[in-house]
Amino acid sequence: MIFEVWTLWYDVFMSVNVSVRLDDTLAERLRVRAKASGETLSDRLRRYAEEGSRRDEHPMVTFRDGPTGRRAGLIGGPDIWEIVMWVDE
């Protein structure tokens, strides 16, 4: 038997190298926080940039740690997925 497999759609996300200058004390604080959570400094900075950009677009949304990882939620309120479930009902 011969099977023919077609890829209909896939995403390729390329990363871009960006150089940023940080104060020594800020860089050290970021390194310490990254190490404490098992992240690299690059991963921590990428996450901060992504979440900060999303906060700029949606000022009432924050990000918090949870059992399955980071998740979006309303400041002082429920997680976004809970709101979506409520709206869908």
Short mmCIF file of N, CA and C in Angstrom, two decimals:
data_model
loop_
_atom_site.label_atom_id
_atom_site.label_comp_id
_atom_site.label_asym_id
_atom_site.label_seq_id
_atom_site.Cartn_x
_atom_site.Cartn_y
_atom_site.Cartn_z
N MET A 1 0.84 -1.18 0.00
CA MET A 1 0.00 0.00 0.00
C MET A 1 0.88 1.24 0.00
N ILE A 2 0.49 2.19 -0.78
CA ILE A 2 1.20 3.46 -0.84
C ILE A 2 0.23 4.55 -0.41
N PHE A 3 0.68 5.35 0.53
CA PHE A 3 -0.14 6.46 1.02
C PHE A 3 0.46 7.77 0.54
N GLU A 4 -0.38 8.66 0.12
CA GLU A 4 0.08 9.98 -0.25
C GLU A 4 -0.42 10.95 0.82
N VAL A 5 0.49 11.70 1.38
CA VAL A 5 0.15 12.62 2.46
C VAL A 5 0.39 14.04 1.99
N TRP A 6 -0.59 14.88 2.20
CA TRP A 6 -0.47 16.28 1.81
C TRP A 6 -0.53 17.16 3.06
N THR A 7 0.32 18.13 3.10
CA THR A 7 0.24 19.13 4.17
C THR A 7 -0.60 20.28 3.64
N LEU A 8 -1.73 20.49 4.26
CA LEU A 8 -2.64 21.53 3.78
C LEU A 8 -2.27 22.91 4.30
N TRP A 9 -1.75 22.95 5.54
CA TRP A 9 -1.45 24.25 6.13
C TRP A 9 -0.55 24.05 7.33
N TYR A 10 0.41 24.91 7.45
CA TYR A 10 1.25 24.90 8.64
C TYR A 10 1.86 26.28 8.82
N ASP A 11 2.20 26.58 10.05
CA ASP A 11 2.80 27.87 10.38
C ASP A 11 4.28 27.68 10.64
N VAL A 12 5.06 28.60 10.16
CA VAL A 12 6.48 28.64 10.47
C VAL A 12 6.74 30.00 11.09
N PHE A 13 7.17 29.99 12.32
CA PHE A 13 7.44 31.24 13.02
C PHE A 13 8.94 31.44 13.09
N MET A 14 9.40 32.48 12.46
CA MET A 14 10.81 32.81 12.48
C MET A 14 11.04 33.80 13.61
N SER A 15 12.18 33.67 14.25
CA SER A 15 12.52 34.65 15.28
C SER A 15 13.56 35.61 14.71
N VAL A 16 13.59 36.79 15.27
CA VAL A 16 14.50 37.83 14.83
C VAL A 16 15.41 38.17 16.00
N ASN A 17 16.68 38.30 15.74
CA ASN A 17 17.63 38.67 16.77
C ASN A 17 17.58 40.18 16.96
N VAL A 18 17.32 40.62 18.20
CA VAL A 18 17.23 42.05 18.52
C VAL A 18 18.21 42.35 19.64
N SER A 19 18.98 43.38 19.47
CA SER A 19 19.94 43.79 20.49
C SER A 19 19.32 44.88 21.35
N VAL A 20 19.38 44.71 22.67
CA VAL A 20 18.81 45.67 23.61
C VAL A 20 19.82 45.95 24.70
N ARG A 21 19.98 47.20 25.05
CA ARG A 21 20.88 47.57 26.14
C ARG A 21 20.06 47.75 27.42
N LEU A 22 20.52 47.11 28.50
CA LEU A 22 19.84 47.19 29.79
C LEU A 22 20.82 47.68 30.84
N ASP A 23 20.32 48.38 31.85
CA ASP A 23 21.15 48.72 33.00
C ASP A 23 21.62 47.44 33.67
N ASP A 24 22.79 47.48 34.28
CA ASP A 24 23.34 46.29 34.94
C ASP A 24 22.38 45.73 35.98
N THR A 25 21.79 46.60 36.79
CA THR A 25 20.90 46.11 37.85
C THR A 25 19.64 45.47 37.28
N LEU A 26 19.09 46.05 36.23
CA LEU A 26 17.91 45.46 35.59
C LEU A 26 18.26 44.11 34.97
N ALA A 27 19.37 44.03 34.27
CA ALA A 27 19.79 42.78 33.65
C ALA A 27 19.97 41.69 34.70
N GLU A 28 20.55 42.04 35.83
CA GLU A 28 20.77 41.05 36.89
C GLU A 28 19.44 40.60 37.50
N ARG A 29 18.53 41.53 37.73
CA ARG A 29 17.21 41.15 38.25
C ARG A 29 16.50 40.20 37.29
N LEU A 30 16.58 40.50 36.01
CA LEU A 30 15.95 39.63 35.01
C LEU A 30 16.60 38.25 34.98
N ARG A 31 17.93 38.21 35.07
CA ARG A 31 18.63 36.92 35.09
C ARG A 31 18.21 36.09 36.30
N VAL A 32 18.13 36.73 37.46
CA VAL A 32 17.74 36.02 38.68
C VAL A 32 16.33 35.47 38.56
N ARG A 33 15.39 36.29 38.08
CA ARG A 33 14.01 35.83 37.92
C ARG A 33 13.90 34.71 36.88
N ALA A 34 14.64 34.83 35.80
CA ALA A 34 14.62 33.79 34.77
C ALA A 34 15.16 32.48 35.32
N LYS A 35 16.27 32.55 36.02
CA LYS A 35 16.89 31.34 36.57
C LYS A 35 15.98 30.68 37.60
N ALA A 36 15.32 31.49 38.43
CA ALA A 36 14.44 30.95 39.47
C ALA A 36 13.27 30.17 38.87
N SER A 37 12.84 30.55 37.68
CA SER A 37 11.71 29.87 37.05
C SER A 37 12.14 28.86 35.99
N GLY A 38 13.46 28.65 35.85
CA GLY A 38 13.95 27.66 34.89
C GLY A 38 13.94 28.14 33.46
N GLU A 39 13.89 29.45 33.26
CA GLU A 39 13.89 30.02 31.91
C GLU A 39 15.27 30.57 31.58
N THR A 40 15.50 30.76 30.29
CA THR A 40 16.68 31.51 29.88
C THR A 40 16.33 32.99 29.93
N LEU A 41 17.34 33.83 29.94
CA LEU A 41 17.10 35.27 29.91
C LEU A 41 16.33 35.65 28.65
N SER A 42 16.69 35.05 27.52
CA SER A 42 15.98 35.33 26.26
C SER A 42 14.51 34.96 26.35
N ASP A 43 14.22 33.79 26.93
CA ASP A 43 12.82 33.37 27.08
C ASP A 43 12.04 34.34 27.95
N ARG A 44 12.66 34.78 29.05
CA ARG A 44 12.00 35.72 29.96
C ARG A 44 11.72 37.05 29.25
N LEU A 45 12.71 37.57 28.55
CA LEU A 45 12.53 38.84 27.83
C LEU A 45 11.48 38.71 26.74
N ARG A 46 11.47 37.59 26.03
CA ARG A 46 10.48 37.35 24.98
C ARG A 46 9.07 37.34 25.57
N ARG A 47 8.92 36.66 26.71
CA ARG A 47 7.61 36.59 27.37
C ARG A 47 7.16 37.97 27.84
N TYR A 48 8.08 38.72 28.45
CA TYR A 48 7.73 40.07 28.90
C TYR A 48 7.31 40.95 27.71
N ALA A 49 8.03 40.85 26.61
CA ALA A 49 7.70 41.66 25.43
C ALA A 49 6.33 41.26 24.87
N GLU A 50 6.07 39.96 24.77
CA GLU A 50 4.79 39.48 24.24
C GLU A 50 3.63 39.91 25.13
N GLU A 51 3.76 39.66 26.43
CA GLU A 51 2.67 39.99 27.35
C GLU A 51 2.50 41.51 27.46
N GLY A 52 3.59 42.26 27.46
CA GLY A 52 3.50 43.72 27.52
C GLY A 52 2.80 44.29 26.31
N SER A 53 3.11 43.74 25.14
CA SER A 53 2.46 44.19 23.91
C SER A 53 0.97 43.91 23.95
N ARG A 54 0.60 42.75 24.46
CA ARG A 54 -0.83 42.41 24.57
C ARG A 54 -1.53 43.29 25.59
N ARG A 55 -0.84 43.62 26.69
CA ARG A 55 -1.43 44.52 27.69
C ARG A 55 -1.67 45.91 27.09
N ASP A 56 -0.74 46.37 26.25
CA ASP A 56 -0.94 47.66 25.59
C ASP A 56 -2.21 47.65 24.74
N GLU A 57 -2.48 46.53 24.08
CA GLU A 57 -3.65 46.41 23.22
C GLU A 57 -4.94 46.22 24.02
N HIS A 58 -4.83 45.59 25.19
CA HIS A 58 -5.99 45.28 26.04
C HIS A 58 -5.65 45.63 27.49
N PRO A 59 -5.81 46.89 27.88
CA PRO A 59 -5.34 47.36 29.19
C PRO A 59 -5.96 46.66 30.40
N MET A 60 -7.12 46.07 30.28
CA MET A 60 -7.75 45.41 31.43
C MET A 60 -7.34 43.95 31.58
N VAL A 61 -6.47 43.47 30.68
CA VAL A 61 -6.03 42.07 30.71
C VAL A 61 -4.65 41.98 31.33
N THR A 62 -4.46 40.98 32.17
CA THR A 62 -3.15 40.69 32.75
C THR A 62 -2.84 39.22 32.49
N PHE A 63 -1.65 38.79 32.83
CA PHE A 63 -1.25 37.40 32.65
C PHE A 63 -0.80 36.85 33.99
N ARG A 64 -1.18 35.59 34.26
CA ARG A 64 -0.84 34.98 35.54
C ARG A 64 -0.44 33.53 35.34
N ASP A 65 0.34 33.03 36.30
CA ASP A 65 0.75 31.63 36.27
C ASP A 65 -0.42 30.75 36.70
N GLY A 66 -0.46 29.55 36.15
CA GLY A 66 -1.48 28.59 36.52
C GLY A 66 -0.94 27.18 36.36
N PRO A 67 -1.73 26.19 36.70
CA PRO A 67 -1.26 24.80 36.64
C PRO A 67 -0.88 24.34 35.23
N THR A 68 -1.44 24.98 34.21
CA THR A 68 -1.11 24.60 32.83
C THR A 68 -0.23 25.62 32.14
N GLY A 69 0.31 26.58 32.89
CA GLY A 69 1.17 27.60 32.31
C GLY A 69 0.56 28.98 32.46
N ARG A 70 1.05 29.92 31.68
CA ARG A 70 0.57 31.30 31.75
C ARG A 70 -0.79 31.40 31.08
N ARG A 71 -1.63 32.25 31.63
CA ARG A 71 -2.95 32.44 31.04
C ARG A 71 -3.39 33.89 31.21
N ALA A 72 -4.24 34.33 30.32
CA ALA A 72 -4.76 35.69 30.36
C ALA A 72 -5.98 35.76 31.26
N GLY A 73 -6.12 36.89 31.95
CA GLY A 73 -7.28 37.10 32.81
C GLY A 73 -7.54 38.58 32.96
N LEU A 74 -8.73 38.91 33.40
CA LEU A 74 -9.05 40.31 33.69
C LEU A 74 -8.36 40.71 34.99
N ILE A 75 -7.90 41.93 35.06
CA ILE A 75 -7.26 42.42 36.28
C ILE A 75 -8.29 42.34 37.41
N GLY A 76 -7.96 41.61 38.47
CA GLY A 76 -8.86 41.46 39.61
C GLY A 76 -10.08 40.62 39.31
N GLY A 77 -10.07 39.89 38.20
CA GLY A 77 -11.24 39.12 37.82
C GLY A 77 -10.90 37.74 37.32
N PRO A 78 -11.84 37.12 36.63
CA PRO A 78 -11.65 35.74 36.16
C PRO A 78 -10.70 35.66 34.97
N ASP A 79 -10.33 34.42 34.65
CA ASP A 79 -9.53 34.17 33.46
C ASP A 79 -10.38 34.42 32.21
N ILE A 80 -9.71 34.74 31.12
CA ILE A 80 -10.42 35.02 29.86
C ILE A 80 -11.21 33.80 29.40
N TRP A 81 -10.65 32.59 29.56
CA TRP A 81 -11.37 31.40 29.11
C TRP A 81 -12.69 31.25 29.86
N GLU A 82 -12.74 31.69 31.12
CA GLU A 82 -13.99 31.61 31.88
C GLU A 82 -15.04 32.57 31.31
N ILE A 83 -14.60 33.74 30.89
CA ILE A 83 -15.51 34.72 30.30
C ILE A 83 -16.04 34.19 28.97
N VAL A 84 -15.17 33.59 28.17
CA VAL A 84 -15.58 33.03 26.88
C VAL A 84 -16.62 31.94 27.08
N MET A 85 -16.42 31.07 28.08
CA MET A 85 -17.41 30.02 28.36
C MET A 85 -18.75 30.63 28.76
N TRP A 86 -18.72 31.69 29.57
CA TRP A 86 -19.94 32.35 30.02
C TRP A 86 -20.67 32.98 28.84
N VAL A 87 -19.94 33.63 27.94
CA VAL A 87 -20.54 34.29 26.77
C VAL A 87 -21.14 33.26 25.82
N ASP A 88 -20.48 32.10 25.67
CA ASP A 88 -20.97 31.06 24.77
C ASP A 88 -22.27 30.43 25.24
N GLU A 89 -22.57 30.51 26.53
CA GLU A 89 -23.78 29.84 27.07
C GLU A 89 -25.04 30.50 26.68
#
